[in-house]
């Protein structure tokens, strides 16, 4: 049983891309807004697509943005 719970580890998720920033997402604080702009710009997006925890989190982010990625 736990008396005092302490966080030991955490994950950060980042979206990286070319310096040209074709979708115009540099500096955005919202993953949902960034994903919407990526899809609107039809910019390339590379996914792990391996059903890992990271991939599942990515899928939840797309869903939270109200989007369904294709490809």
mmCIF file with all atom_site columns, N, CA and C in Angstrom:
data_model
loop_
_atom_site.group_PDB
_atom_site.id
_atom_site.type_symbol
_atom_site.label_atom_id
_atom_site.label_alt_id
_atom_site.label_comp_id
_atom_site.label_asym_id
_atom_site.label_entity_id
_atom_site.label_seq_id
_atom_site.pdbx_PDB_ins_code
_atom_site.Cartn_x
_atom_site.Cartn_y
_atom_site.Cartn_z
_atom_site.occupancy
_atom_site.B_iso_or_equiv
_atom_site.pdbx_formal_charge
_atom_site.auth_seq_id
_atom_site.auth_comp_id
_atom_site.auth_asym_id
_atom_site.auth_atom_id
_atom_site.pdbx_PDB_model_num
ATOM 1   N N  . UNK A 1 1  ? 0.830   -1.182 0.000   1.00 0.00 ? 1  UNK A N  1
ATOM 2   C CA . UNK A 1 1  ? 0.000   0.000  0.000   1.00 0.00 ? 1  UNK A CA 1
ATOM 3   C C  . UNK A 1 1  ? 0.873   1.243  0.000   1.00 0.00 ? 1  UNK A C  1
ATOM 4   N N  . UNK A 1 2  ? 0.368   2.274  -0.615  1.00 0.00 ? 2  UNK A N  1
ATOM 5   C CA . UNK A 1 2  ? 1.134   3.519  -0.724  1.00 0.00 ? 2  UNK A CA 1
ATOM 6   C C  . UNK A 1 2  ? 0.701   4.513  0.347   1.00 0.00 ? 2  UNK A C  1
ATOM 7   N N  . UNK A 1 3  ? 1.675   5.088  0.983   1.00 0.00 ? 3  UNK A N  1
ATOM 8   C CA . UNK A 1 3  ? 1.402   6.128  1.963   1.00 0.00 ? 3  UNK A CA 1
ATOM 9   C C  . UNK A 1 3  ? 1.508   7.500  1.310   1.00 0.00 ? 3  UNK A C  1
ATOM 10  N N  . UNK A 1 4  ? 2.535   7.666  0.484   1.00 0.00 ? 4  UNK A N  1
ATOM 11  C CA . UNK A 1 4  ? 2.754   8.939  -0.198  1.00 0.00 ? 4  UNK A CA 1
ATOM 12  C C  . UNK A 1 4  ? 3.202   8.664  -1.622  1.00 0.00 ? 4  UNK A C  1
ATOM 13  N N  . UNK A 1 5  ? 2.354   8.974  -2.567  1.00 0.00 ? 5  UNK A N  1
ATOM 14  C CA . UNK A 1 5  ? 2.650   8.700  -3.973  1.00 0.00 ? 5  UNK A CA 1
ATOM 15  C C  . UNK A 1 5  ? 3.486   9.834  -4.565  1.00 0.00 ? 5  UNK A C  1
ATOM 16  N N  . UNK A 1 6  ? 4.560   9.465  -5.251  1.00 0.00 ? 6  UNK A N  1
ATOM 17  C CA . UNK A 1 6  ? 5.432   10.434 -5.926  1.00 0.00 ? 6  UNK A CA 1
ATOM 18  C C  . UNK A 1 6  ? 5.580   10.010 -7.378  1.00 0.00 ? 6  UNK A C  1
ATOM 19  N N  . UNK A 1 7  ? 5.500   11.001 -8.288  1.00 0.00 ? 7  UNK A N  1
ATOM 20  C CA . UNK A 1 7  ? 5.731   10.708 -9.696  1.00 0.00 ? 7  UNK A CA 1
ATOM 21  C C  . UNK A 1 7  ? 7.220   10.535 -9.921  1.00 0.00 ? 7  UNK A C  1
ATOM 22  N N  . UNK A 1 8  ? 7.572   9.467  -10.615 1.00 0.00 ? 8  UNK A N  1
ATOM 23  C CA . UNK A 1 8  ? 8.966   9.155  -10.870 1.00 0.00 ? 8  UNK A CA 1
ATOM 24  C C  . UNK A 1 8  ? 9.343   9.450  -12.315 1.00 0.00 ? 8  UNK A C  1
ATOM 25  N N  . UNK A 1 9  ? 8.442   9.163  -13.233 1.00 0.00 ? 9  UNK A N  1
ATOM 26  C CA . UNK A 1 9  ? 8.719   9.338  -14.655 1.00 0.00 ? 9  UNK A CA 1
ATOM 27  C C  . UNK A 1 9  ? 7.500   9.933  -15.359 1.00 0.00 ? 9  UNK A C  1
ATOM 28  N N  . UNK A 1 10 ? 7.748   10.484 -16.519 1.00 0.00 ? 10 UNK A N  1
ATOM 29  C CA . UNK A 1 10 ? 6.672   11.012 -17.341 1.00 0.00 ? 10 UNK A CA 1
ATOM 30  C C  . UNK A 1 10 ? 7.126   11.009 -18.787 1.00 0.00 ? 10 UNK A C  1
ATOM 31  N N  . UNK A 1 11 ? 6.200   11.207 -19.698 1.00 0.00 ? 11 UNK A N  1
ATOM 32  C CA . UNK A 1 11 ? 6.500   11.255 -21.129 1.00 0.00 ? 11 UNK A CA 1
ATOM 33  C C  . UNK A 1 11 ? 6.164   12.630 -21.679 1.00 0.00 ? 11 UNK A C  1
ATOM 34  N N  . UNK A 1 12 ? 6.982   13.087 -22.588 1.00 0.00 ? 12 UNK A N  1
ATOM 35  C CA . UNK A 1 12 ? 6.685   14.287 -23.362 1.00 0.00 ? 12 UNK A CA 1
ATOM 36  C C  . UNK A 1 12 ? 6.495   13.850 -24.804 1.00 0.00 ? 12 UNK A C  1
ATOM 37  N N  . UNK A 1 13 ? 5.515   14.415 -25.458 1.00 0.00 ? 13 UNK A N  1
ATOM 38  C CA . UNK A 1 13 ? 5.284   14.142 -26.869 1.00 0.00 ? 13 UNK A CA 1
ATOM 39  C C  . UNK A 1 13 ? 5.513   15.437 -27.626 1.00 0.00 ? 13 UNK A C  1
ATOM 40  N N  . UNK A 1 14 ? 6.290   15.362 -28.690 1.00 0.00 ? 14 UNK A N  1
ATOM 41  C CA . UNK A 1 14 ? 6.580   16.547 -29.496 1.00 0.00 ? 14 UNK A CA 1
ATOM 42  C C  . UNK A 1 14 ? 6.314   16.246 -30.963 1.00 0.00 ? 14 UNK A C  1
ATOM 43  N N  . UNK A 1 15 ? 5.954   17.270 -31.693 1.00 0.00 ? 15 UNK A N  1
ATOM 44  C CA . UNK A 1 15 ? 5.793   17.156 -33.142 1.00 0.00 ? 15 UNK A CA 1
ATOM 45  C C  . UNK A 1 15 ? 6.974   17.888 -33.757 1.00 0.00 ? 15 UNK A C  1
ATOM 46  N N  . UNK A 1 16 ? 7.739   17.186 -34.568 1.00 0.00 ? 16 UNK A N  1
ATOM 47  C CA . UNK A 1 16 ? 8.904   17.792 -35.216 1.00 0.00 ? 16 UNK A CA 1
ATOM 48  C C  . UNK A 1 16 ? 8.700   17.774 -36.725 1.00 0.00 ? 16 UNK A C  1
ATOM 49  N N  . UNK A 1 17 ? 9.362   18.686 -37.389 1.00 0.00 ? 17 UNK A N  1
ATOM 50  C CA . UNK A 1 17 ? 9.226   18.745 -38.835 1.00 0.00 ? 17 UNK A CA 1
ATOM 51  C C  . UNK A 1 17 ? 10.304  19.600 -39.453 1.00 0.00 ? 17 UNK A C  1
ATOM 52  N N  . UNK A 1 18 ? 10.199  19.809 -40.748 1.00 0.00 ? 18 UNK A N  1
ATOM 53  C CA . UNK A 1 18 ? 11.229  20.570 -41.461 1.00 0.00 ? 18 UNK A CA 1
ATOM 54  C C  . UNK A 1 18 ? 11.233  22.044 -41.047 1.00 0.00 ? 18 UNK A C  1
ATOM 55  N N  . UNK A 1 19 ? 12.395  22.658 -41.200 1.00 0.00 ? 19 UNK A N  1
ATOM 56  C CA . UNK A 1 19 ? 12.553  24.078 -40.843 1.00 0.00 ? 19 UNK A CA 1
ATOM 57  C C  . UNK A 1 19 ? 11.591  24.970 -41.616 1.00 0.00 ? 19 UNK A C  1
ATOM 58  N N  . UNK A 1 20 ? 11.219  24.553 -42.824 1.00 0.00 ? 20 UNK A N  1
ATOM 59  C CA . UNK A 1 20 ? 10.306  25.361 -43.650 1.00 0.00 ? 20 UNK A CA 1
ATOM 60  C C  . UNK A 1 20 ? 8.908   25.454 -43.038 1.00 0.00 ? 20 UNK A C  1
ATOM 61  N N  . UNK A 1 21 ? 8.552   24.513 -42.166 1.00 0.00 ? 21 UNK A N  1
ATOM 62  C CA . UNK A 1 21 ? 7.258   24.502 -41.477 1.00 0.00 ? 21 UNK A CA 1
ATOM 63  C C  . UNK A 1 21 ? 6.080   24.666 -42.446 1.00 0.00 ? 21 UNK A C  1
ATOM 64  N N  . UNK A 1 22 ? 5.891   23.705 -43.362 1.00 0.00 ? 22 UNK A N  1
ATOM 65  C CA . UNK A 1 22 ? 4.854   23.845 -44.389 1.00 0.00 ? 22 UNK A CA 1
ATOM 66  C C  . UNK A 1 22 ? 3.429   23.971 -43.841 1.00 0.00 ? 22 UNK A C  1
ATOM 67  N N  . UNK A 1 23 ? 3.184   23.466 -42.640 1.00 0.00 ? 23 UNK A N  1
ATOM 68  C CA . UNK A 1 23 ? 1.839   23.563 -42.063 1.00 0.00 ? 23 UNK A CA 1
ATOM 69  C C  . UNK A 1 23 ? 1.696   24.777 -41.148 1.00 0.00 ? 23 UNK A C  1
ATOM 70  N N  . UNK A 1 24 ? 2.777   25.476 -40.883 1.00 0.00 ? 24 UNK A N  1
ATOM 71  C CA . UNK A 1 24 ? 2.719   26.664 -40.032 1.00 0.00 ? 24 UNK A CA 1
ATOM 72  C C  . UNK A 1 24 ? 2.380   26.363 -38.585 1.00 0.00 ? 24 UNK A C  1
ATOM 73  N N  . UNK A 1 25 ? 2.996   25.316 -38.023 1.00 0.00 ? 25 UNK A N  1
ATOM 74  C CA . UNK A 1 25 ? 2.655   24.929 -36.651 1.00 0.00 ? 25 UNK A CA 1
ATOM 75  C C  . UNK A 1 25 ? 3.681   25.361 -35.605 1.00 0.00 ? 25 UNK A C  1
ATOM 76  N N  . UNK A 1 26 ? 4.782   25.931 -36.028 1.00 0.00 ? 26 UNK A N  1
ATOM 77  C CA . UNK A 1 26 ? 5.824   26.328 -35.077 1.00 0.00 ? 26 UNK A CA 1
ATOM 78  C C  . UNK A 1 26 ? 5.241   27.247 -34.004 1.00 0.00 ? 26 UNK A C  1
ATOM 79  N N  . UNK A 1 27 ? 5.520   26.898 -32.757 1.00 0.00 ? 27 UNK A N  1
ATOM 80  C CA . UNK A 1 27 ? 5.099   27.730 -31.637 1.00 0.00 ? 27 UNK A CA 1
ATOM 81  C C  . UNK A 1 27 ? 3.704   27.456 -31.111 1.00 0.00 ? 27 UNK A C  1
ATOM 82  N N  . UNK A 1 28 ? 2.951   26.586 -31.764 1.00 0.00 ? 28 UNK A N  1
ATOM 83  C CA . UNK A 1 28 ? 1.601   26.285 -31.271 1.00 0.00 ? 28 UNK A CA 1
ATOM 84  C C  . UNK A 1 28 ? 1.688   25.498 -29.966 1.00 0.00 ? 28 UNK A C  1
ATOM 85  N N  . UNK A 1 29 ? 0.802   25.785 -29.037 1.00 0.00 ? 29 UNK A N  1
ATOM 86  C CA . UNK A 1 29 ? 0.773   25.072 -27.763 1.00 0.00 ? 29 UNK A CA 1
ATOM 87  C C  . UNK A 1 29 ? -0.211  23.905 -27.781 1.00 0.00 ? 29 UNK A C  1
ATOM 88  N N  . UNK A 1 30 ? -1.085  23.864 -28.776 1.00 0.00 ? 30 UNK A N  1
ATOM 89  C CA . UNK A 1 30 ? -2.132  22.848 -28.849 1.00 0.00 ? 30 UNK A CA 1
ATOM 90  C C  . UNK A 1 30 ? -1.800  21.787 -29.898 1.00 0.00 ? 30 UNK A C  1
ATOM 91  N N  . UNK A 1 31 ? -1.708  20.531 -29.445 1.00 0.00 ? 31 UNK A N  1
ATOM 92  C CA . UNK A 1 31 ? -1.475  19.429 -30.382 1.00 0.00 ? 31 UNK A CA 1
ATOM 93  C C  . UNK A 1 31 ? -2.641  19.313 -31.354 1.00 0.00 ? 31 UNK A C  1
ATOM 94  N N  . UNK A 1 32 ? -3.855  19.506 -30.860 1.00 0.00 ? 32 UNK A N  1
ATOM 95  C CA . UNK A 1 32 ? -5.036  19.402 -31.725 1.00 0.00 ? 32 UNK A CA 1
ATOM 96  C C  . UNK A 1 32 ? -4.979  20.437 -32.844 1.00 0.00 ? 32 UNK A C  1
ATOM 97  N N  . UNK A 1 33 ? -4.616  21.667 -32.503 1.00 0.00 ? 33 UNK A N  1
ATOM 98  C CA . UNK A 1 33 ? -4.522  22.714 -33.526 1.00 0.00 ? 33 UNK A CA 1
ATOM 99  C C  . UNK A 1 33 ? -3.414  22.388 -34.524 1.00 0.00 ? 33 UNK A C  1
ATOM 100 N N  . UNK A 1 34 ? -2.287  21.893 -34.023 1.00 0.00 ? 34 UNK A N  1
ATOM 101 C CA . UNK A 1 34 ? -1.177  21.530 -34.912 1.00 0.00 ? 34 UNK A CA 1
ATOM 102 C C  . UNK A 1 34 ? -1.593  20.424 -35.873 1.00 0.00 ? 34 UNK A C  1
ATOM 103 N N  . UNK A 1 35 ? -2.272  19.406 -35.375 1.00 0.00 ? 35 UNK A N  1
ATOM 104 C CA . UNK A 1 35 ? -2.698  18.303 -36.239 1.00 0.00 ? 35 UNK A CA 1
ATOM 105 C C  . UNK A 1 35 ? -3.717  18.771 -37.276 1.00 0.00 ? 35 UNK A C  1
ATOM 106 N N  . UNK A 1 36 ? -4.615  19.657 -36.876 1.00 0.00 ? 36 UNK A N  1
ATOM 107 C CA . UNK A 1 36 ? -5.585  20.200 -37.841 1.00 0.00 ? 36 UNK A CA 1
ATOM 108 C C  . UNK A 1 36 ? -4.863  20.967 -38.952 1.00 0.00 ? 36 UNK A C  1
ATOM 109 N N  . UNK A 1 37 ? -3.864  21.757 -38.579 1.00 0.00 ? 37 UNK A N  1
ATOM 110 C CA . UNK A 1 37 ? -3.127  22.532 -39.582 1.00 0.00 ? 37 UNK A CA 1
ATOM 111 C C  . UNK A 1 37 ? -2.309  21.615 -40.497 1.00 0.00 ? 37 UNK A C  1
ATOM 112 N N  . UNK A 1 38 ? -1.749  20.551 -39.926 1.00 0.00 ? 38 UNK A N  1
ATOM 113 C CA . UNK A 1 38 ? -0.995  19.582 -40.734 1.00 0.00 ? 38 UNK A CA 1
ATOM 114 C C  . UNK A 1 38 ? -1.918  18.951 -41.765 1.00 0.00 ? 38 UNK A C  1
ATOM 115 N N  . UNK A 1 39 ? -3.103  18.528 -41.321 1.00 0.00 ? 39 UNK A N  1
ATOM 116 C CA . UNK A 1 39 ? -4.038  17.897 -42.250 1.00 0.00 ? 39 UNK A CA 1
ATOM 117 C C  . UNK A 1 39 ? -4.549  18.896 -43.293 1.00 0.00 ? 39 UNK A C  1
ATOM 118 N N  . UNK A 1 40 ? -4.880  20.101 -42.878 1.00 0.00 ? 40 UNK A N  1
ATOM 119 C CA . UNK A 1 40 ? -5.370  21.124 -43.812 1.00 0.00 ? 40 UNK A CA 1
ATOM 120 C C  . UNK A 1 40 ? -4.328  21.443 -44.878 1.00 0.00 ? 40 UNK A C  1
ATOM 121 N N  . UNK A 1 41 ? -3.062  21.516 -44.459 1.00 0.00 ? 41 UNK A N  1
ATOM 122 C CA . UNK A 1 41 ? -1.973  21.826 -45.398 1.00 0.00 ? 41 UNK A CA 1
ATOM 123 C C  . UNK A 1 41 ? -1.578  20.608 -46.231 1.00 0.00 ? 41 UNK A C  1
ATOM 124 N N  . UNK A 1 42 ? -2.160  19.467 -45.917 1.00 0.00 ? 42 UNK A N  1
ATOM 125 C CA . UNK A 1 42 ? -1.795  18.202 -46.562 1.00 0.00 ? 42 UNK A CA 1
ATOM 126 C C  . UNK A 1 42 ? -0.285  17.977 -46.476 1.00 0.00 ? 42 UNK A C  1
ATOM 127 N N  . UNK A 1 43 ? 0.272   18.366 -45.335 1.00 0.00 ? 43 UNK A N  1
ATOM 128 C CA . UNK A 1 43 ? 1.703   18.176 -45.087 1.00 0.00 ? 43 UNK A CA 1
ATOM 129 C C  . UNK A 1 43 ? 1.955   16.717 -44.714 1.00 0.00 ? 43 UNK A C  1
ATOM 130 N N  . UNK A 1 44 ? 3.138   16.246 -45.010 1.00 0.00 ? 44 UNK A N  1
ATOM 131 C CA . UNK A 1 44 ? 3.498   14.864 -44.671 1.00 0.00 ? 44 UNK A CA 1
ATOM 132 C C  . UNK A 1 44 ? 3.518   14.693 -43.157 1.00 0.00 ? 44 UNK A C  1
ATOM 133 N N  . UNK A 1 45 ? 3.013   13.560 -42.691 1.00 0.00 ? 45 UNK A N  1
ATOM 134 C CA . UNK A 1 45 ? 3.053   13.209 -41.275 1.00 0.00 ? 45 UNK A CA 1
ATOM 135 C C  . UNK A 1 45 ? 3.462   11.748 -41.198 1.00 0.00 ? 45 UNK A C  1
ATOM 136 N N  . UNK A 1 46 ? 4.536   11.463 -40.499 1.00 0.00 ? 46 UNK A N  1
ATOM 137 C CA . UNK A 1 46 ? 5.044   10.096 -40.385 1.00 0.00 ? 46 UNK A CA 1
ATOM 138 C C  . UNK A 1 46 ? 4.662   9.549  -39.020 1.00 0.00 ? 46 UNK A C  1
ATOM 139 N N  . UNK A 1 47 ? 4.037   8.373  -39.017 1.00 0.00 ? 47 UNK A N  1
ATOM 140 C CA . UNK A 1 47 ? 3.586   7.731  -37.790 1.00 0.00 ? 47 UNK A CA 1
ATOM 141 C C  . UNK A 1 47 ? 4.303   6.404  -37.595 1.00 0.00 ? 47 UNK A C  1
ATOM 142 N N  . UNK A 1 48 ? 4.444   6.000  -36.345 1.00 0.00 ? 48 UNK A N  1
ATOM 143 C CA . UNK A 1 48 ? 5.032   4.691  -36.055 1.00 0.00 ? 48 UNK A CA 1
ATOM 144 C C  . UNK A 1 48 ? 4.131   3.565  -36.574 1.00 0.00 ? 48 UNK A C  1
ATOM 145 N N  . UNK A 1 49 ? 2.840   3.739  -36.407 1.00 0.00 ? 49 UNK A N  1
ATOM 146 C CA . UNK A 1 49 ? 1.851   2.740  -36.856 1.00 0.00 ? 49 UNK A CA 1
ATOM 147 C C  . UNK A 1 49 ? 2.182   1.332  -36.390 1.00 0.00 ? 49 UNK A C  1
ATOM 148 N N  . UNK A 1 50 ? 2.615   1.209  -35.145 1.00 0.00 ? 50 UNK A N  1
ATOM 149 C CA . UNK A 1 50 ? 3.026   -0.105 -34.647 1.00 0.00 ? 50 UNK A CA 1
ATOM 150 C C  . UNK A 1 50 ? 2.206   -0.587 -33.452 1.00 0.00 ? 50 UNK A C  1
ATOM 151 N N  . UNK A 1 51 ? 1.123   0.126  -33.143 1.00 0.00 ? 51 UNK A N  1
ATOM 152 C CA . UNK A 1 51 ? 0.250   -0.209 -32.019 1.00 0.00 ? 51 UNK A CA 1
ATOM 153 C C  . UNK A 1 51 ? 0.959   -0.123 -30.662 1.00 0.00 ? 51 UNK A C  1
ATOM 154 N N  . UNK A 1 52 ? 2.084   0.591  -30.610 1.00 0.00 ? 52 UNK A N  1
ATOM 155 C CA . UNK A 1 52 ? 2.782   0.812  -29.338 1.00 0.00 ? 52 UNK A CA 1
ATOM 156 C C  . UNK A 1 52 ? 1.998   1.831  -28.513 1.00 0.00 ? 52 UNK A C  1
ATOM 157 N N  . UNK A 1 53 ? 2.403   2.026  -27.287 1.00 0.00 ? 53 UNK A N  1
ATOM 158 C CA . UNK A 1 53 ? 1.773   3.038  -26.449 1.00 0.00 ? 53 UNK A CA 1
ATOM 159 C C  . UNK A 1 53 ? 1.880   4.420  -27.067 1.00 0.00 ? 53 UNK A C  1
ATOM 160 N N  . UNK A 1 54 ? 3.024   4.713  -27.677 1.00 0.00 ? 54 UNK A N  1
ATOM 161 C CA . UNK A 1 54 ? 3.226   6.007  -28.337 1.00 0.00 ? 54 UNK A CA 1
ATOM 162 C C  . UNK A 1 54 ? 2.259   6.168  -29.500 1.00 0.00 ? 54 UNK A C  1
ATOM 163 N N  . UNK A 1 55 ? 2.110   5.125  -30.294 1.00 0.00 ? 55 UNK A N  1
ATOM 164 C CA . UNK A 1 55 ? 1.191   5.181  -31.435 1.00 0.00 ? 55 UNK A CA 1
ATOM 165 C C  . UNK A 1 55 ? -0.249  5.352  -30.962 1.00 0.00 ? 55 UNK A C  1
ATOM 166 N N  . UNK A 1 56 ? -0.619  4.649  -29.904 1.00 0.00 ? 56 UNK A N  1
ATOM 167 C CA . UNK A 1 56 ? -1.985  4.764  -29.388 1.00 0.00 ? 56 UNK A CA 1
ATOM 168 C C  . UNK A 1 56 ? -2.259  6.171  -28.857 1.00 0.00 ? 56 UNK A C  1
ATOM 169 N N  . UNK A 1 57 ? -1.257  6.786  -28.218 1.00 0.00 ? 57 UNK A N  1
ATOM 170 C CA . UNK A 1 57 ? -1.408  8.170  -27.757 1.00 0.00 ? 57 UNK A CA 1
ATOM 171 C C  . UNK A 1 57 ? -1.600  9.097  -28.957 1.00 0.00 ? 57 UNK A C  1
ATOM 172 N N  . UNK A 1 58 ? -0.814  8.887  -30.004 1.00 0.00 ? 58 UNK A N  1
ATOM 173 C CA . UNK A 1 58 ? -0.952  9.683  -31.227 1.00 0.00 ? 58 UNK A CA 1
ATOM 174 C C  . UNK A 1 58 ? -2.369  9.564  -31.780 1.00 0.00 ? 58 UNK A C  1
ATOM 175 N N  . UNK A 1 59 ? -2.906  8.356  -31.817 1.00 0.00 ? 59 UNK A N  1
ATOM 176 C CA . UNK A 1 59 ? -4.258  8.143  -32.326 1.00 0.00 ? 59 UNK A CA 1
ATOM 177 C C  . UNK A 1 59 ? -5.285  8.892  -31.480 1.00 0.00 ? 59 UNK A C  1
ATOM 178 N N  . UNK A 1 60 ? -5.091  8.903  -30.157 1.00 0.00 ? 60 UNK A N  1
ATOM 179 C CA . UNK A 1 60 ? -6.003  9.646  -29.280 1.00 0.00 ? 60 UNK A CA 1
ATOM 180 C C  . UNK A 1 60 ? -5.912  11.153 -29.545 1.00 0.00 ? 60 UNK A C  1
ATOM 181 N N  . UNK A 1 61 ? -4.712  11.643 -29.860 1.00 0.00 ? 61 UNK A N  1
ATOM 182 C CA . UNK A 1 61 ? -4.551  13.069 -30.174 1.00 0.00 ? 61 UNK A CA 1
ATOM 183 C C  . UNK A 1 61 ? -5.292  13.427 -31.459 1.00 0.00 ? 61 UNK A C  1
ATOM 184 N N  . UNK A 1 62 ? -5.183  12.574 -32.482 1.00 0.00 ? 62 UNK A N  1
ATOM 185 C CA . UNK A 1 62 ? -5.927  12.815 -33.734 1.00 0.00 ? 62 UNK A CA 1
ATOM 186 C C  . UNK A 1 62 ? -7.426  12.827 -33.441 1.00 0.00 ? 62 UNK A C  1
ATOM 187 N N  . UNK A 1 63 ? -7.873  11.861 -32.651 1.00 0.00 ? 63 UNK A N  1
ATOM 188 C CA . UNK A 1 63 ? -9.298  11.765 -32.322 1.00 0.00 ? 63 UNK A CA 1
ATOM 189 C C  . UNK A 1 63 ? -9.760  13.003 -31.544 1.00 0.00 ? 63 UNK A C  1
ATOM 190 N N  . UNK A 1 64 ? -8.955  13.453 -30.583 1.00 0.00 ? 64 UNK A N  1
ATOM 191 C CA . UNK A 1 64 ? -9.299  14.638 -29.795 1.00 0.00 ? 64 UNK A CA 1
ATOM 192 C C  . UNK A 1 64 ? -9.390  15.881 -30.676 1.00 0.00 ? 64 UNK A C  1
ATOM 193 N N  . UNK A 1 65 ? -8.626  15.885 -31.763 1.00 0.00 ? 65 UNK A N  1
ATOM 194 C CA . UNK A 1 65 ? -8.661  17.005 -32.707 1.00 0.00 ? 65 UNK A CA 1
ATOM 195 C C  . UNK A 1 65 ? -9.854  16.900 -33.653 1.00 0.00 ? 65 UNK A C  1
ATOM 196 N N  . UNK A 1 66 ? -10.599 15.791 -33.559 1.00 0.00 ? 66 UNK A N  1
ATOM 197 C CA . UNK A 1 66 ? -11.753 15.593 -34.433 1.00 0.00 ? 66 UNK A CA 1
ATOM 198 C C  . UNK A 1 66 ? -11.362 15.193 -35.839 1.00 0.00 ? 66 UNK A C  1
ATOM 199 N N  . UNK A 1 67 ? -10.189 14.553 -35.962 1.00 0.00 ? 67 UNK A N  1
ATOM 200 C CA . UNK A 1 67 ? -9.658  14.202 -37.279 1.00 0.00 ? 67 UNK A CA 1
ATOM 201 C C  . UNK A 1 67 ? -9.456  12.703 -37.416 1.00 0.00 ? 67 UNK A C  1
ATOM 202 N N  . UNK A 1 68 ? -9.461  12.244 -38.641 1.00 0.00 ? 68 UNK A N  1
ATOM 203 C CA . UNK A 1 68 ? -9.174  10.850 -38.955 1.00 0.00 ? 68 UNK A CA 1
ATOM 204 C C  . UNK A 1 68 ? -8.076  10.838 -40.015 1.00 0.00 ? 68 UNK A C  1
ATOM 205 N N  . UNK A 1 69 ? -6.824  10.589 -39.598 1.00 0.00 ? 69 UNK A N  1
ATOM 206 C CA . UNK A 1 69 ? -5.724  10.635 -40.569 1.00 0.00 ? 69 UNK A CA 1
ATOM 207 C C  . UNK A 1 69 ? -5.862  9.554  -41.627 1.00 0.00 ? 69 UNK A C  1
ATOM 208 N N  . UNK A 1 70 ? -5.379  9.868  -42.809 1.00 0.00 ? 70 UNK A N  1
ATOM 209 C CA . UNK A 1 70 ? -5.430  8.908  -43.918 1.00 0.00 ? 70 UNK A CA 1
ATOM 210 C C  . UNK A 1 70 ? -4.019  8.653  -44.406 1.00 0.00 ? 70 UNK A C  1
ATOM 211 N N  . UNK A 1 71 ? -3.801  7.450  -44.914 1.00 0.00 ? 71 UNK A N  1
ATOM 212 C CA . UNK A 1 71 ? -2.490  7.162  -45.485 1.00 0.00 ? 71 UNK A CA 1
ATOM 213 C C  . UNK A 1 71 ? -1.872  5.921  -44.951 1.00 0.00 ? 71 UNK A C  1
#
